[in-house]
PDB file of C-alpha atoms in Angstrom:
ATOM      1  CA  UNK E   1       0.000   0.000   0.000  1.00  0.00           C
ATOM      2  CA  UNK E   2       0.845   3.796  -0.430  1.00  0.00           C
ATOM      3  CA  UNK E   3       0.663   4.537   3.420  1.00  0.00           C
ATOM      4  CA  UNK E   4       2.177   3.253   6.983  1.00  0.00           C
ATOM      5  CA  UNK E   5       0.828  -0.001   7.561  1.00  0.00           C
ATOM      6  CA  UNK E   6      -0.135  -1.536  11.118  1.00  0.00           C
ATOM      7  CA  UNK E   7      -1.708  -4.555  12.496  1.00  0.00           C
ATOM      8  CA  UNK E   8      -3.917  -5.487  14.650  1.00  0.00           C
ATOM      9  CA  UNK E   9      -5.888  -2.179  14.231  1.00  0.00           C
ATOM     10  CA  UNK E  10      -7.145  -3.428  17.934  1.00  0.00           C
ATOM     11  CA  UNK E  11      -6.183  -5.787  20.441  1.00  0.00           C
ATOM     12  CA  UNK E  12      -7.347  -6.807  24.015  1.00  0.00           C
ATOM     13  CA  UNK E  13      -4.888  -8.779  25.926  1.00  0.00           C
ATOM     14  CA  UNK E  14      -5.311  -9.441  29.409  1.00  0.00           C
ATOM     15  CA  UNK E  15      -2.453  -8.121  32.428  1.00  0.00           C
ATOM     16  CA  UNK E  16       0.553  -9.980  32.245  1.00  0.00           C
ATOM     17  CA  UNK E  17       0.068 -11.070  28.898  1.00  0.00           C
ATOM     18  CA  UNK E  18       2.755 -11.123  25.735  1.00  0.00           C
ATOM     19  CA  UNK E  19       1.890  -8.740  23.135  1.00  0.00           C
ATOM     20  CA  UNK E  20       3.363  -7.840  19.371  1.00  0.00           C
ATOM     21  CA  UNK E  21       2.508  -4.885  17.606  1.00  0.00           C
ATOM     22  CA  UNK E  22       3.446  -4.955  13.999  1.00  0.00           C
ATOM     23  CA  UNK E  23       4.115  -1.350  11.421  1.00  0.00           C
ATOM     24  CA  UNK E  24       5.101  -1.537   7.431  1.00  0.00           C
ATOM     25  CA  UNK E  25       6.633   1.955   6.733  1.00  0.00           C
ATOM     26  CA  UNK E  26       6.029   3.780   3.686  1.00  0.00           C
ATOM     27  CA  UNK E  27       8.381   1.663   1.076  1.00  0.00           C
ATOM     28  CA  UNK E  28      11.807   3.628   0.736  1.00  0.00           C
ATOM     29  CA  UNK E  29      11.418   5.292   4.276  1.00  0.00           C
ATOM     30  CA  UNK E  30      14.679   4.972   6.772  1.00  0.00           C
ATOM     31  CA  UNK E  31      13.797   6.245   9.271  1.00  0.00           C
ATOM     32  CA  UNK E  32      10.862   4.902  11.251  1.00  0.00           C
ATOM     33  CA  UNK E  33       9.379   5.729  14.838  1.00  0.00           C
ATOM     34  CA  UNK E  34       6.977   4.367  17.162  1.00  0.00           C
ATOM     35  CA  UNK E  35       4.762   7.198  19.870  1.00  0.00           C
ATOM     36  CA  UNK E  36       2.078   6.191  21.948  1.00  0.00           C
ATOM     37  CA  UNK E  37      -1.242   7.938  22.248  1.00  0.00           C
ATOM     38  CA  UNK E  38      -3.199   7.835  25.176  1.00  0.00           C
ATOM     39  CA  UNK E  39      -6.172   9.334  25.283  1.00  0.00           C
ATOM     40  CA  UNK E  40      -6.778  13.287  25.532  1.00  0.00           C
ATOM     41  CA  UNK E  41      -2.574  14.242  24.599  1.00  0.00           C
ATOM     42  CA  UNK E  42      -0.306  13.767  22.198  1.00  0.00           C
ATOM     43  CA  UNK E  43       1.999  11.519  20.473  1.00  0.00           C
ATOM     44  CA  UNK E  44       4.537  10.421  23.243  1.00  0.00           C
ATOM     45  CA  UNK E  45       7.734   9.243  21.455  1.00  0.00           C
ATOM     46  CA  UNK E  46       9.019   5.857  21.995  1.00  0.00           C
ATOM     47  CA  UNK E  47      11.537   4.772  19.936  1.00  0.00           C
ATOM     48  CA  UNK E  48      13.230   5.978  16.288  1.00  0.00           C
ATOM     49  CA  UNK E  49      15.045   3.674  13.698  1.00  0.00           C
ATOM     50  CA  UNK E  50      17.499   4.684  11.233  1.00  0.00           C
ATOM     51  CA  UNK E  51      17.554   1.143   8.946  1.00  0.00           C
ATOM     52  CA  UNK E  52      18.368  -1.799  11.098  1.00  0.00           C
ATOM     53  CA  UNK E  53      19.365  -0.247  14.617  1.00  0.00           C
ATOM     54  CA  UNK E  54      17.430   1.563  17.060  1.00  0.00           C
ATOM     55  CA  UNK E  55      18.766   4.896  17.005  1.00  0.00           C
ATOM     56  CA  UNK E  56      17.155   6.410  20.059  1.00  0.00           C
ATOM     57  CA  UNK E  57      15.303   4.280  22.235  1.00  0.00           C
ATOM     58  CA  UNK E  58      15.132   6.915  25.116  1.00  0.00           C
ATOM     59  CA  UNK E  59      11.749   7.107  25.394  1.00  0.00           C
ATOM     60  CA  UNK E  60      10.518   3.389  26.023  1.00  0.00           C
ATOM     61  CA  UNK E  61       8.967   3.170  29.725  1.00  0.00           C
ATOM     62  CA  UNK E  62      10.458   0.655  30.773  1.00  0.00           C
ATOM     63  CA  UNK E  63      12.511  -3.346  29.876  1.00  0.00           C
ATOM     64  CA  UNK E  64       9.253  -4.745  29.310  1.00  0.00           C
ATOM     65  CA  UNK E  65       8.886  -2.505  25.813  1.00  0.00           C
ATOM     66  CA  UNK E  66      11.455  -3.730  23.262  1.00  0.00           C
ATOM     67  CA  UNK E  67      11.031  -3.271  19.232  1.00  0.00           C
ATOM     68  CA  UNK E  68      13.201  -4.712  15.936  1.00  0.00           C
ATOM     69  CA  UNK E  69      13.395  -4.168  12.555  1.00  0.00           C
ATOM     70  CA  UNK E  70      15.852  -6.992  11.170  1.00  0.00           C
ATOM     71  CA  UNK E  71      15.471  -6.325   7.180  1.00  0.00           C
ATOM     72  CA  UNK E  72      15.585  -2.319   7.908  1.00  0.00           C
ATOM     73  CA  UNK E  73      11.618  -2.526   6.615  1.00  0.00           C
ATOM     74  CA  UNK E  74       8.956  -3.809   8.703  1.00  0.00           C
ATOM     75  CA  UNK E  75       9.231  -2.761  12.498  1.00  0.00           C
ATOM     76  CA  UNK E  76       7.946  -5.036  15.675  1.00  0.00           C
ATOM     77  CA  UNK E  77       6.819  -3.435  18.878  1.00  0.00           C
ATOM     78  CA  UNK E  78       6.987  -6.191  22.207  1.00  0.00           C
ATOM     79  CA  UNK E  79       5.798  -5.440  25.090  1.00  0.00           C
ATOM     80  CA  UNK E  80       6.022  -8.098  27.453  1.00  0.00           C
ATOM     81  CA  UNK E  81       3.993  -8.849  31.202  1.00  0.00           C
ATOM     82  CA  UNK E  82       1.295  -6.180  30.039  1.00  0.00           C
ATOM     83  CA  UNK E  83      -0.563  -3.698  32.547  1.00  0.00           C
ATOM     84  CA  UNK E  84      -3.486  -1.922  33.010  1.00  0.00           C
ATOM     85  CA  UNK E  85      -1.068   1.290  32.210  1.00  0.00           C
ATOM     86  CA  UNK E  86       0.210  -0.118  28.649  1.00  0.00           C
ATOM     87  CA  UNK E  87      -3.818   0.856  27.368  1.00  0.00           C
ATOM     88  CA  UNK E  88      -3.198   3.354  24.449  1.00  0.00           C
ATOM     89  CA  UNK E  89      -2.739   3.570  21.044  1.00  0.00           C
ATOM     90  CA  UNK E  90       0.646   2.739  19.476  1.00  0.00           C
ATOM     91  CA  UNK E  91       1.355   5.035  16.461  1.00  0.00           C
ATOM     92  CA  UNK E  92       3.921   4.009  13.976  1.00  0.00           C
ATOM     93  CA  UNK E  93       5.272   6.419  11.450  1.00  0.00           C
ATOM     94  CA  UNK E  94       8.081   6.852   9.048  1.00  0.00           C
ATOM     95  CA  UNK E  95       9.699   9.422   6.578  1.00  0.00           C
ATOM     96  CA  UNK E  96      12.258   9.686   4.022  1.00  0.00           C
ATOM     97  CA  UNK E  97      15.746  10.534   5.765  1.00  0.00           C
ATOM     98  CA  UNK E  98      17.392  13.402   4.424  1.00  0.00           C
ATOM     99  CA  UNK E  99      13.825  14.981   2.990  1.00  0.00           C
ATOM    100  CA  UNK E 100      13.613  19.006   3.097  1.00  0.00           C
ATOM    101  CA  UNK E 101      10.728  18.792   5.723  1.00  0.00           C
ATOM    102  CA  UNK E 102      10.944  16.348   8.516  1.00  0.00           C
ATOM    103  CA  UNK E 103       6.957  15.617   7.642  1.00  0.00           C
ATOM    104  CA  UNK E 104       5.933  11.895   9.521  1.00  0.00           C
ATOM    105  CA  UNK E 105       3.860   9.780   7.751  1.00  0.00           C
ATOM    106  CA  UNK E 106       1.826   7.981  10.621  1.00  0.00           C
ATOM    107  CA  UNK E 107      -0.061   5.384  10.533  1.00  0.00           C
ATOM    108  CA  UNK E 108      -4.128   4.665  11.561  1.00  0.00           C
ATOM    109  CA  UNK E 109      -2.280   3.011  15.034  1.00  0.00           C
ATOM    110  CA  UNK E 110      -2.816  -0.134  16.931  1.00  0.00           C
ATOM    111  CA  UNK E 111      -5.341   0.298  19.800  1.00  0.00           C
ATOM    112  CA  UNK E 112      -4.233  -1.850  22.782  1.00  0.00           C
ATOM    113  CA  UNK E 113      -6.367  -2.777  25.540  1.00  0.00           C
ATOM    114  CA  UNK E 114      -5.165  -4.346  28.911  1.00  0.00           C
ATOM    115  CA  UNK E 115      -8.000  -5.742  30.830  1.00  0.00           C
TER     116      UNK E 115
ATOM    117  CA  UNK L   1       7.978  14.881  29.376  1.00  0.00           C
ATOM    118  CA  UNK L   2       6.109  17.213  26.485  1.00  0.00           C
ATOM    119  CA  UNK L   3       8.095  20.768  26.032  1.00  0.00           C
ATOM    120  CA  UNK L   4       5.439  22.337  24.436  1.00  0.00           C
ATOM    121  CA  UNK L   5       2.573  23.884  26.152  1.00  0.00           C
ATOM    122  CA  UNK L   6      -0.672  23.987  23.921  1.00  0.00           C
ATOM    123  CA  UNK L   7      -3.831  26.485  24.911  1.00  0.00           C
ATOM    124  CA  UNK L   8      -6.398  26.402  24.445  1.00  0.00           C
ATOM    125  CA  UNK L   9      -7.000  22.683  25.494  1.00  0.00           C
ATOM    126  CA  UNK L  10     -10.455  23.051  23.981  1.00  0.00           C
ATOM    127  CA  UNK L  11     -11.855  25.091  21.469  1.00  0.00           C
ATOM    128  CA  UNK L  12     -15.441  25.709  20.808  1.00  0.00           C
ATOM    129  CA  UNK L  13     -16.118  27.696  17.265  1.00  0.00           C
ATOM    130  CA  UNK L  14     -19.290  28.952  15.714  1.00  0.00           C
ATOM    131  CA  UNK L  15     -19.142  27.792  12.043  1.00  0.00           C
ATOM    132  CA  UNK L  16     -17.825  31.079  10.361  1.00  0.00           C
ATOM    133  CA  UNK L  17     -15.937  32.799  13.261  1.00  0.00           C
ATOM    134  CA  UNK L  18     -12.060  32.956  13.281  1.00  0.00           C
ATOM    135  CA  UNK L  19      -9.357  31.222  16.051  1.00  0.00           C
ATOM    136  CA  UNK L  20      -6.138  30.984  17.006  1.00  0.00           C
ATOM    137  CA  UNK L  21      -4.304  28.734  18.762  1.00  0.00           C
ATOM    138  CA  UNK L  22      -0.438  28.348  20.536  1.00  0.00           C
ATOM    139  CA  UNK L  23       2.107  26.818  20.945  1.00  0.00           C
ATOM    140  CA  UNK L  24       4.181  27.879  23.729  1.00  0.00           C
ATOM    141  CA  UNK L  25       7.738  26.906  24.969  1.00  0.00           C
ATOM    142  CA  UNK L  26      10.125  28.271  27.730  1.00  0.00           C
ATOM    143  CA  UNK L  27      13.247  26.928  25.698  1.00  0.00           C
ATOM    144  CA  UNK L  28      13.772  28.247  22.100  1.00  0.00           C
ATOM    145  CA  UNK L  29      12.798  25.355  19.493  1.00  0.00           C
ATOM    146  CA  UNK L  30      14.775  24.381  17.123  1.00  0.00           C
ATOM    147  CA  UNK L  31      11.771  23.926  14.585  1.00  0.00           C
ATOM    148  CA  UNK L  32       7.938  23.392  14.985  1.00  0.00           C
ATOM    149  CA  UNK L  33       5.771  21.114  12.880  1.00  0.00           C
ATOM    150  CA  UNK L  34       1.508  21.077  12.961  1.00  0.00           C
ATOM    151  CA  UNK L  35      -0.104  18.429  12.853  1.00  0.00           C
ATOM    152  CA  UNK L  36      -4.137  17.581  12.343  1.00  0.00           C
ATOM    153  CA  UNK L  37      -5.871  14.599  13.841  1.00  0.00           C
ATOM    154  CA  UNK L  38      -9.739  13.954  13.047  1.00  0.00           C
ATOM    155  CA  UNK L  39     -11.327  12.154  15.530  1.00  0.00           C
ATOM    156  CA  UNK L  40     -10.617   8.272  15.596  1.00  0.00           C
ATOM    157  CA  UNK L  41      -8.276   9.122  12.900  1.00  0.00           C
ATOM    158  CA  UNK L  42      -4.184   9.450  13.045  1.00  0.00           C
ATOM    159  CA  UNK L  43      -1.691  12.850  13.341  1.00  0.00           C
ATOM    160  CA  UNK L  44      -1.263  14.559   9.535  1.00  0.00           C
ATOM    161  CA  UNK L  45       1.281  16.810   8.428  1.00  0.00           C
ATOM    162  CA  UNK L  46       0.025  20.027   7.713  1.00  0.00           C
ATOM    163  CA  UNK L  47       3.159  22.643   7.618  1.00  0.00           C
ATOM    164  CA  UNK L  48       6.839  23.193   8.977  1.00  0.00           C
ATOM    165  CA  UNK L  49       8.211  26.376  10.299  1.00  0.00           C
ATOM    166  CA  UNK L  50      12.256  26.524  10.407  1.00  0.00           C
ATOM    167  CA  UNK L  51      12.788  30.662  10.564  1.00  0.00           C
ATOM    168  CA  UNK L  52      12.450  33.244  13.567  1.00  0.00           C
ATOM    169  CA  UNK L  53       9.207  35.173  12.794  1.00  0.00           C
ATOM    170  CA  UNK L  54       8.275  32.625   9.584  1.00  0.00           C
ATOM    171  CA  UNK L  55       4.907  33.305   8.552  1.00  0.00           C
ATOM    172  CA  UNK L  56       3.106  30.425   5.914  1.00  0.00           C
ATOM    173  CA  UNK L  57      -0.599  30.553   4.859  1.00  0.00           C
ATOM    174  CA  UNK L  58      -2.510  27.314   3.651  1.00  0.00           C
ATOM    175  CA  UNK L  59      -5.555  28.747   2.365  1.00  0.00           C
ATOM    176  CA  UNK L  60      -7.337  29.828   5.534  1.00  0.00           C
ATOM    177  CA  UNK L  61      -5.124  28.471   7.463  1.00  0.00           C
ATOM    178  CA  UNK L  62      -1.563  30.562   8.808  1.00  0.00           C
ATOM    179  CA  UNK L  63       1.028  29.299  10.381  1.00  0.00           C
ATOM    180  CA  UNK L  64       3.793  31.598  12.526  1.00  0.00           C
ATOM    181  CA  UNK L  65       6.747  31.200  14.181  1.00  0.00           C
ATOM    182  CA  UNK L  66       7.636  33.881  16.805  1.00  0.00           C
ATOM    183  CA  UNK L  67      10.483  35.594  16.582  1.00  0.00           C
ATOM    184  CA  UNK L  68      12.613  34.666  19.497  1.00  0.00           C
ATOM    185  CA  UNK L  69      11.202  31.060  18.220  1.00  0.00           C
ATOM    186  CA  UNK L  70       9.879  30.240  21.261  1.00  0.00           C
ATOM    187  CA  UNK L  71       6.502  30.184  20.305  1.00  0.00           C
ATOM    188  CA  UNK L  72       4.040  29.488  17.674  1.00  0.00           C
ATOM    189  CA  UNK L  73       0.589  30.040  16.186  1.00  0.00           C
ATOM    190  CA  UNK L  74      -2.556  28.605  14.187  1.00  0.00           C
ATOM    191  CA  UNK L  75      -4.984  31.238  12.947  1.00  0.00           C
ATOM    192  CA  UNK L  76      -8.095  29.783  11.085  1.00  0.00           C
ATOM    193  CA  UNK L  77     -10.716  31.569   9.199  1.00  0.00           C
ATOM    194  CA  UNK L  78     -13.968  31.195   8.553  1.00  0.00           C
ATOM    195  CA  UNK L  79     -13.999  27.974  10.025  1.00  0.00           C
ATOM    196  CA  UNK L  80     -15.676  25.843   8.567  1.00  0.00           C
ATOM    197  CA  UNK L  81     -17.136  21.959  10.121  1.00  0.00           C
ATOM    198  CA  UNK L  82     -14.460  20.266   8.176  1.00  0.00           C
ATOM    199  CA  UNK L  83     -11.580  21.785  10.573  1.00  0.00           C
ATOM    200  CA  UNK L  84     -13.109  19.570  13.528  1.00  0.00           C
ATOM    201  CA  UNK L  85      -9.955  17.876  15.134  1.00  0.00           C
ATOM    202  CA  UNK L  86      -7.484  18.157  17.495  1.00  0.00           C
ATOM    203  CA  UNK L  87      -4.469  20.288  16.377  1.00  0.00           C
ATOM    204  CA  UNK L  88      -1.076  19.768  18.111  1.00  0.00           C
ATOM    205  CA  UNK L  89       2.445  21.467  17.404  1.00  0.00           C
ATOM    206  CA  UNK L  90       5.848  19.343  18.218  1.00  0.00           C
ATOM    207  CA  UNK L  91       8.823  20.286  18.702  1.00  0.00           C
ATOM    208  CA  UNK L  92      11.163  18.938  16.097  1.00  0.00           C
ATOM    209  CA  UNK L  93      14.230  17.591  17.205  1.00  0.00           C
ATOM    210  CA  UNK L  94      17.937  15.370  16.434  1.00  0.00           C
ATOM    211  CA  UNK L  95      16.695  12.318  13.973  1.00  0.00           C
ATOM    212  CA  UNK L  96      13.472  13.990  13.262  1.00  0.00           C
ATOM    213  CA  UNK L  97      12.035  13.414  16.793  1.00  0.00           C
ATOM    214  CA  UNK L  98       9.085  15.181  17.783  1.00  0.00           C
ATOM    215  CA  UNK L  99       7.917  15.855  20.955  1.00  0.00           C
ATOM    216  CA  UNK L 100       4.404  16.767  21.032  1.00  0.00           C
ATOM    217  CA  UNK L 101       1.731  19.263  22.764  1.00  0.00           C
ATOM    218  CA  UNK L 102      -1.070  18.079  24.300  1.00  0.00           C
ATOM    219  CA  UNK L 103      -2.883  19.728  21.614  1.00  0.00           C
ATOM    220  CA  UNK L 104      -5.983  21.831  21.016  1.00  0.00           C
ATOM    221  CA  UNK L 105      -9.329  20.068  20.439  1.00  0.00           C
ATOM    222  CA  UNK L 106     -11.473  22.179  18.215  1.00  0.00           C
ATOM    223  CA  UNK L 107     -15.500  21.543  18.189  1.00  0.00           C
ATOM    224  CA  UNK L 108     -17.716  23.524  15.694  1.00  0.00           C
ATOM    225  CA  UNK L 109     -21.147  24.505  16.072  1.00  0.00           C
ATOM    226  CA  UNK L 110     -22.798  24.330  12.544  1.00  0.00           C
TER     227      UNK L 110
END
């Protein structure tokens, strides 16, 4: 597709629970980032890959959040022993490194739900 | 923690009437991008500012950048119901890292 791909579009889990979030960047795009969203602010950023390697992962909460992207493409988020607190929307987004404007292309996010 | 302050949190408009909102930072920014989310929808690009006191105009929408570029501002005119959303600035920063405002939610009455 044209735009930044992500699946599942929702997912319950329950507490303590394993749980993968999955992004396809816009095809050609370096640089991709993950935020999460929880209701009523703003993007809160999480991690930023430049190809392969996680460039800045300064904003991950905490050792149970980890994320990969092995071929430089597709992008996994993990976030393992799941609380209550993890409940948000997890925006991916990507752009062309280099590009005049540092424009992010996000995607439609994957709603998590921790019971 | 987000660096930019956002006000108004809310914004109610009558279909018609002009707004602004701002952006506001104690620290000078480096750059500030907009961004438009419709509700249940995801954040869209809508302009950049890089320049102390940069002024850019998307139809009836301008953009500014103050001059000690610690600030910013949204003006919309005649507003019309398709500029429902929630409008947030972010700070751009090294890698093309943005840290968001809370953002501005804007309601209008038809």
């Amino acid at each position: 597709g044209a735009g930044v791909s992500q699946t599942p579009s929702n997912k319950v889990t329950e507490k303590g629970k394993y749980v993968e979030l999955r992004c396809d960047p816009i095809s050609g795009h370096t640089a991709l980032y993950w935020y999460r969203q929880s209701l009523g602010q703003g993007p809160e950023f999480l991690i930023y890959f430049q190809g392969t390697g996680a460039a800045d992962d300064s904003g991950l909460p905490n050792d149970r959040f980890f994320a990969v992207r092995p071929e430089g493409s597709v992008s996994t988020l993990k976030i393992q022993r799941t609380e209550r607190g993890d409940s948000a929307v997890y925006l991916c987004a990507s752009r062309i490194q280099g590009a005049s404007t540092g424009e992010l292309f996000f995607g439609e996010g994957s709603r998590l739900t921790v019971l | 923690g987000q660096q930019v302050m956002q006000i108004p949190q809310y914004q109610h408009v009558q279909e018609g009437e002009d707004f602004t909102t701002y952006c506001n930072s104690s620290t000078t920014l480096s750059n500030i991008q907009w961004y438009k989310q419709r509700p249940g929808g995801h954040p869209v690009f809508l302009i950049q500012l890089v320049k102390s006191g940069e002024v850019k105009k998307q139809k009836r929408l301008t953009f500014q950048f103050g001059e000690a570029k610690k600030n910013s501002s949204l003006h919309i005119t005649a507003t019309q119901t398709t500029d429902v959303g929630t409008y947030f600035c972010a700070e751009g920063g090294s890698w093309g890292k943005l840290q968001f405002g809370a953002g501005t939610q804007v309601v209008v009455t038809p």
